[in-house]
Coordinates of C-alpha atoms in Angstrom, one line a residue:
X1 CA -57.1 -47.6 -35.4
X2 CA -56.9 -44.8 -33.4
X3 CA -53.3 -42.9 -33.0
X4 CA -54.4 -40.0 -31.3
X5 CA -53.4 -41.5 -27.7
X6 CA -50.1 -42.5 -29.5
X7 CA -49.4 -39.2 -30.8
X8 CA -50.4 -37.0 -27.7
X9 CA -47.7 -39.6 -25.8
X10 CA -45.0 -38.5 -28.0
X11 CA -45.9 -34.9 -28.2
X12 CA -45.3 -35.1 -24.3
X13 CA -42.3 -37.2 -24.3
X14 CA -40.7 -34.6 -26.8
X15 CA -42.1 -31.7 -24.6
X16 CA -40.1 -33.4 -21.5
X17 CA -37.2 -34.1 -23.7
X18 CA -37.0 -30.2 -24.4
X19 CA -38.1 -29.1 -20.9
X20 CA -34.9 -31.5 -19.8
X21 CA -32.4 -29.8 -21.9
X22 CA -33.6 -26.2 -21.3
X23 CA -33.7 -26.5 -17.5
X24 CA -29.9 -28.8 -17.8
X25 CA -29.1 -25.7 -19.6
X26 CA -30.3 -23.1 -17.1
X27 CA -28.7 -25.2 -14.4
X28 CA -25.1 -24.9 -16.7
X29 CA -25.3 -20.9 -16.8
X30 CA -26.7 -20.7 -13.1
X31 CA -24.7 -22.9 -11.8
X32 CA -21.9 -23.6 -14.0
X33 CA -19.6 -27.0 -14.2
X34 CA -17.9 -25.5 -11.3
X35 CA -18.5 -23.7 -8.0
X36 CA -17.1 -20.9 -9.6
X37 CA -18.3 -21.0 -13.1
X38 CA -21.8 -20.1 -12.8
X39 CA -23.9 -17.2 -13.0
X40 CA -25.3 -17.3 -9.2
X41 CA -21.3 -17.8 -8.1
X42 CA -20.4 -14.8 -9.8
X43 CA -23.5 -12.5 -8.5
X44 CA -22.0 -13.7 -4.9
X45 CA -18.7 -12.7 -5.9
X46 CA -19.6 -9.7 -7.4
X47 CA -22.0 -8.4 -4.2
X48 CA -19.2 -9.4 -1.4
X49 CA -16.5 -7.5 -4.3
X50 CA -18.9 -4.4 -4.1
X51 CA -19.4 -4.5 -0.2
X52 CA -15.3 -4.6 0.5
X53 CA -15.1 -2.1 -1.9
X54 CA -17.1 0.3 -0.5
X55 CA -15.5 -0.4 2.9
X56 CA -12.0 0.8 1.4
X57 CA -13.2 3.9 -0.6
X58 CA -15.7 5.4 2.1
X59 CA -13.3 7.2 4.0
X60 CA -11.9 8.8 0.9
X61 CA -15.2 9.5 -0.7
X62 CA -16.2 11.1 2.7
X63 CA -12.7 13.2 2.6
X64 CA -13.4 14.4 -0.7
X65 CA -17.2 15.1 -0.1
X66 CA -16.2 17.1 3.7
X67 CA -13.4 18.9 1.6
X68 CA -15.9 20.3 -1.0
X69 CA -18.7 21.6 1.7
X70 CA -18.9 25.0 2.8
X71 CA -18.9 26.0 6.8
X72 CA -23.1 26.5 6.4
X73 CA -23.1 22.8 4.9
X74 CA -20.3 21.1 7.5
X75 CA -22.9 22.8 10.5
X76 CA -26.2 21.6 8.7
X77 CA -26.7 17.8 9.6
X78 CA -28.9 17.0 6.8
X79 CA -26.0 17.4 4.4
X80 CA -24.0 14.1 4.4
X81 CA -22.4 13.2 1.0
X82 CA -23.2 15.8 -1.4
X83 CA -22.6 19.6 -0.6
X84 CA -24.9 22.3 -1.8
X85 CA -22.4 24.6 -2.7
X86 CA -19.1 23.0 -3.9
X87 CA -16.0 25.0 -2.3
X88 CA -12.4 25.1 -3.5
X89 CA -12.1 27.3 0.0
X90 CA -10.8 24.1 2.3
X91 CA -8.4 23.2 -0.7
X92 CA -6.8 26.4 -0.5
X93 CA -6.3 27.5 3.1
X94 CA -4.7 23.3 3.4
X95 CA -2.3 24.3 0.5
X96 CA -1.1 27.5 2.1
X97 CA -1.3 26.1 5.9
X98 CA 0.5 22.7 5.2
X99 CA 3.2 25.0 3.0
X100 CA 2.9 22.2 0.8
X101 CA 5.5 22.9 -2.1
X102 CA 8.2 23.0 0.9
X103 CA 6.8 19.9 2.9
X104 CA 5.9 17.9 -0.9
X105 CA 9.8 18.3 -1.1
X106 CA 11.3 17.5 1.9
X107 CA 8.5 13.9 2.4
X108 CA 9.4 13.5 -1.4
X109 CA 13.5 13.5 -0.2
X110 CA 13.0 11.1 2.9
X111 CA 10.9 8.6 0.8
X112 CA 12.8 8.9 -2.5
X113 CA 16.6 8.7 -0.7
X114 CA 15.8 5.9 1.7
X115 CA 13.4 4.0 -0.1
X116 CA 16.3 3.4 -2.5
X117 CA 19.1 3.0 -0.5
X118 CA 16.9 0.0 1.2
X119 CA 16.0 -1.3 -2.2
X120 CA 19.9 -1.9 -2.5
X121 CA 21.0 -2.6 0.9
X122 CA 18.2 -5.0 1.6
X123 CA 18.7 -6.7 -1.5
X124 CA 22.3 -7.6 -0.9
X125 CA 21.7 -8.8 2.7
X126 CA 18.9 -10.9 1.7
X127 CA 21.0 -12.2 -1.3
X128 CA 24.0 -12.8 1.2
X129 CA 21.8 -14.4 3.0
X130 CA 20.2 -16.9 0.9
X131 CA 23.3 -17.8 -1.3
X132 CA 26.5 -17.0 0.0
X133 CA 28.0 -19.3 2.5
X134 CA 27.8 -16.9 5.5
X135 CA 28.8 -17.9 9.0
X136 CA 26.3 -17.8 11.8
X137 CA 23.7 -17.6 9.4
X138 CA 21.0 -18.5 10.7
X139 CA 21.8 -16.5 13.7
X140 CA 21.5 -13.6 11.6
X141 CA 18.5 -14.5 10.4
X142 CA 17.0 -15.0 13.2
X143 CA 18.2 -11.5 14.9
X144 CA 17.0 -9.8 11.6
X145 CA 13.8 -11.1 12.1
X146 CA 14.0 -10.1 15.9
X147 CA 15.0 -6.3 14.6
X148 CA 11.2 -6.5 12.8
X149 CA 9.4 -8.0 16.1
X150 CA 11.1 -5.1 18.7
X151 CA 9.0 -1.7 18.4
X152 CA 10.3 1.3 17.5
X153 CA 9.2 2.8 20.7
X154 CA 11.2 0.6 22.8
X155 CA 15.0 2.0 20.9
X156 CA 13.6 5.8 20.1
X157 CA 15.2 7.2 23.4
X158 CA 18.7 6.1 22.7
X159 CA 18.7 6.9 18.7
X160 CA 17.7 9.8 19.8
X161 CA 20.5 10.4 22.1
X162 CA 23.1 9.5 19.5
X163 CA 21.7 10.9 16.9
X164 CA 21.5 14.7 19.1
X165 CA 25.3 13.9 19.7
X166 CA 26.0 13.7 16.1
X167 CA 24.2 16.6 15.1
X168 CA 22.0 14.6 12.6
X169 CA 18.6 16.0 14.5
X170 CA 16.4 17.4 12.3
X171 CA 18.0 16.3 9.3
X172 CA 17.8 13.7 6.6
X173 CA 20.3 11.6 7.8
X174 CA 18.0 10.3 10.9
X175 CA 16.8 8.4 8.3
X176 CA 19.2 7.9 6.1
X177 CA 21.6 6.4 7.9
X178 CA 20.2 3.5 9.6
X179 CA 18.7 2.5 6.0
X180 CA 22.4 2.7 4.7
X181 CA 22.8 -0.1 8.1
X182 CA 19.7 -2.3 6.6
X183 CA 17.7 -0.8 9.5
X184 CA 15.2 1.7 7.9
X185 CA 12.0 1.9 8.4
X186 CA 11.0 -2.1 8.3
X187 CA 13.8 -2.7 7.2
X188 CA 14.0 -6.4 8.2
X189 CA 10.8 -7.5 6.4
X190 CA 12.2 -6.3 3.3
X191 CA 15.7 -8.8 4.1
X192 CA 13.5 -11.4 4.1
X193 CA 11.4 -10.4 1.3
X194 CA 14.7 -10.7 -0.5
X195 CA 15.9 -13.5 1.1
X196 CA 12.8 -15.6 0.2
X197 CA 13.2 -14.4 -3.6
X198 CA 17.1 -15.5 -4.3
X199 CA 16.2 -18.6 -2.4
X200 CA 13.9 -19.9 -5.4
X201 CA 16.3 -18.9 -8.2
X202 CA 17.7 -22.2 -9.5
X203 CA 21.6 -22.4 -8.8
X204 CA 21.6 -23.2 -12.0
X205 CA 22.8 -19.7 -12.9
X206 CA 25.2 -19.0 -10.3
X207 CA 27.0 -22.5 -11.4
X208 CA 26.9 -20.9 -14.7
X209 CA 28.2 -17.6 -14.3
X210 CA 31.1 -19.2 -11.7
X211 CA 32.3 -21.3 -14.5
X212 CA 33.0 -18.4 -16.6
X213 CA 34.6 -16.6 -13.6
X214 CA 32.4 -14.1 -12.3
X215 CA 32.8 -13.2 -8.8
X216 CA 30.3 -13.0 -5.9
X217 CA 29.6 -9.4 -6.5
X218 CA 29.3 -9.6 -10.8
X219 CA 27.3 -12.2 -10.2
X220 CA 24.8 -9.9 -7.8
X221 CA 24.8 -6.9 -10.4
X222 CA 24.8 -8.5 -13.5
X223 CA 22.4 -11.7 -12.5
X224 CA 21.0 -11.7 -9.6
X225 CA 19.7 -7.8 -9.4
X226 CA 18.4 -7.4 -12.7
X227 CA 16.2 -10.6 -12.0
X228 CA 15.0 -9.3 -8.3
X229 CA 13.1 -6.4 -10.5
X230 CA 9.5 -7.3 -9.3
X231 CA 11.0 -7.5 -5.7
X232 CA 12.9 -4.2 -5.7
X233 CA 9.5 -3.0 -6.9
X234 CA 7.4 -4.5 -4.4
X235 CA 10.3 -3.1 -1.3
X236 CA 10.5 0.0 -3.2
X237 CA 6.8 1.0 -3.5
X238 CA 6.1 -0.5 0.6
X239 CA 9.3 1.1 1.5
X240 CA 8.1 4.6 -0.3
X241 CA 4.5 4.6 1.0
X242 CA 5.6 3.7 4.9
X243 CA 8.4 6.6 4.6
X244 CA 5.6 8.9 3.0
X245 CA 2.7 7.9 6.1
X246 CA 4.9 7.8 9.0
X247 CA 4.7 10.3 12.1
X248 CA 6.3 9.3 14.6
X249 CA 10.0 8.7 13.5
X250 CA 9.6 12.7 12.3
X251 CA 7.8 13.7 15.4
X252 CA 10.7 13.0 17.1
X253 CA 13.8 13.4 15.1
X254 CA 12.3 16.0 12.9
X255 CA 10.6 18.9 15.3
X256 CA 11.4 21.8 13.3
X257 CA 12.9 22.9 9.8
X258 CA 12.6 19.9 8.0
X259 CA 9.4 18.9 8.4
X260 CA 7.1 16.4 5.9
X261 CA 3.8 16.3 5.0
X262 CA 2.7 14.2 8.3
X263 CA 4.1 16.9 11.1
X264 CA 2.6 20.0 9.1
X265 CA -0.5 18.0 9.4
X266 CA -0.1 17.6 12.9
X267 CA 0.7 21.3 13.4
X268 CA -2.2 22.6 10.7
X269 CA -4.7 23.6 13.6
X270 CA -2.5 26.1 15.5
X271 CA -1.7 27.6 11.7
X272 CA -5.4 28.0 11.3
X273 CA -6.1 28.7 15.0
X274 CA -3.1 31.3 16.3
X275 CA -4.7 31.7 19.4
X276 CA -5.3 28.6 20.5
X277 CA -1.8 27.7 20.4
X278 CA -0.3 26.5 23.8
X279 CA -3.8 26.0 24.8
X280 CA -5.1 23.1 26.4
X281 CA -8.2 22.7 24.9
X282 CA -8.1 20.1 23.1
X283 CA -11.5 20.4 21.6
X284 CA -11.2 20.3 17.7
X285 CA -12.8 23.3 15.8
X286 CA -15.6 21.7 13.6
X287 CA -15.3 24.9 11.1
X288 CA -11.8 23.5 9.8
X289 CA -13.1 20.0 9.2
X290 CA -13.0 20.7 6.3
X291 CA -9.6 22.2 5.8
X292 CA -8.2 19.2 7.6
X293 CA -9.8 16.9 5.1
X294 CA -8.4 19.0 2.1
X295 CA -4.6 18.9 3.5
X296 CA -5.4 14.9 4.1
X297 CA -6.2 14.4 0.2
X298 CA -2.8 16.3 -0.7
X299 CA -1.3 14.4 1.4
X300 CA -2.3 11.4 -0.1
X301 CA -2.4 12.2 -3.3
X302 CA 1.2 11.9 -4.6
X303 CA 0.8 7.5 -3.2
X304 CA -2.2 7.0 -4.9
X305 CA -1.3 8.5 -8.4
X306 CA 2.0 6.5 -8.2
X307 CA -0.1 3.2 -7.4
X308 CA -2.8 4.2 -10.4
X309 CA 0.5 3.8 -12.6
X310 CA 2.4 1.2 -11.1
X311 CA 0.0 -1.5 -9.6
X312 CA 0.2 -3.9 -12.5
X313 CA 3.8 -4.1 -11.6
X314 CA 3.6 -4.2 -8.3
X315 CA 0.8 -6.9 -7.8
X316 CA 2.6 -9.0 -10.7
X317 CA 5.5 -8.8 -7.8
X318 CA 3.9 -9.6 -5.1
X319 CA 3.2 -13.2 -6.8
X320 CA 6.5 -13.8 -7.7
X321 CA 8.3 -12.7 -4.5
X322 CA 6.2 -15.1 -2.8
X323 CA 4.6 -12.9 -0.3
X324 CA 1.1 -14.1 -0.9
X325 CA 2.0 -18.1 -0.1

């Protein structure tokens, strides 16, 4: 009797059988049990991660590149990215024309001071807010949230009127004031931010701590503040950066003597080009491009070493303030 026939069958049908699980397990690792899981997912993932990426650091990889080229290589259109001869030059004249110890100190002061003072005010109003048994409030709430929706430009002729008859112009109360009022610089989005936070504690703990006789304000300091740390980080850091970045608060308020970072930047062309100042032309001088670009990475320098140390923190915040629902 011949077998061979019966033999080559099975030699086949174990060939399949191994063929199967090798291409069920290519499917697994390329495809994965989920959507997500597999290796083609991932690759997706990975190429649209790179893309945004690249999106967000080009305009700082093309400040440090244009702050590193010499006048010969910011002329010469062939040199995009990488500089022939790196220069320290720009970095240098941007120190000295921003006077940058002096304007560091005084941005430092307005973002330090207020961003504070809103981390505490803000949190009381939006604990107030959220817990207490205030009347009208919903009214309140609603012309908080109005205070966020009217722009700045709209009320900057009459702050600036009272603050010129108080004699607070060019000063750090411009700033400080209306932050000690709840109404800094976004002031209302931070109320809410708070407001949003006490509103999911359980009321549990203020049961609790009423029991054993705490009042409205122990409770605050002693419960309630101490676990609104991830949200007075989150308001403190956006509170810090938008106080660091902003122009045209200080443009206004804040024309001379104490000036931040953002107005010497303003004012760093007619530093490095005297006689052009009062001029009309408006042209700008493509020799100090890269100067500019050198007194823009100082400038934003002291935020993004802060975030390098604190972003753990301050994305584990965002989650539990809620502000990503």
């Amino acid at each position: 009797m011949n077998t061979e026939p019966w033999v080559q069958r099975a030699r086949n049908y174990a060939a399949g059988f191994l063929w199967s699980r090798k291409a069920q397990k290519y499917k697994m690792v390329m495809l994965g049990r989920n959507l997500s899981d597999g290796l083609l997912a991932k690759m997706v993932i990975y190429v649209l991660l790179s893309i945004v990426a690249y999106l967000y650091l080009q305009p700082l990889l093309y400040m440090i590149s244009t702050m590193l080229k010499t006048v010969s290589d910011l002329l010469d259109p062939s040199v995009k990215w990488i500089p022939r001869v790196v220069t320290w030059e720009n970095l240098s004249k941007a120190y000295k024309g921003l006077q940058y110890p002096e304007a560091l100190r005084n941005t430092a002061l307005i973002a330090l001071s207020c961003s504070i003072v809103q981390v505490l005010i803000c949190s009381m109003t939006g604990y107030a807010l959220a817990r207490l048994a205030v009347p009208f409030k919903g009214l309140i709430t609603a012309l908080v949230l109005l205070t966020f929706l009217i722009p700045p430009q709209v009320i900057i002729i009459p702050l600036y009127v009272i603050f010129s008859k108080l004699g607070l112009l060019n000063t750090l109360f411009v700033f400080l004031v209306p932050a000690i009022f709840g109404q800094g610089l976004k002031g209302a989005l931070f109320i809410l931010i708070f407001r949003q936070f006490f509103r999911a504690q359980p009321p549990s703990l203020e049961e609790a701590a009423k029991l054993d006789g705490a009042s409205a304000a122990r409770l605050y300091f002693r419960i309630m503040l101490p676990l609104a740390q991830s949200a007075c980080l989150v308001v403190f850091l956006f509170s810090f950066i938008w106080y660091w970045n902003m122009y045209y608060e200080p443009s206004m308020f804040l024309a001379k003597g104490f000036t931040p970072l953002s107005i010497r930047l303003d004012q760093l062309e007619d530093v490095l080009n005297p006689s052009l100042l009062g001029s009309k032309d408006l042209v700008s001088n493509p020799v100090n491009e890269g100067t500019k670009m050198g007194a823009a990475f100082l400038i934003i320098l002291p935020p993004l070493v802060i975030f390098m140390f604190l972003q753990r923190w301050f994305i584990t915040g965002i989650e539990r303030t809620g502000i990503v629902e």
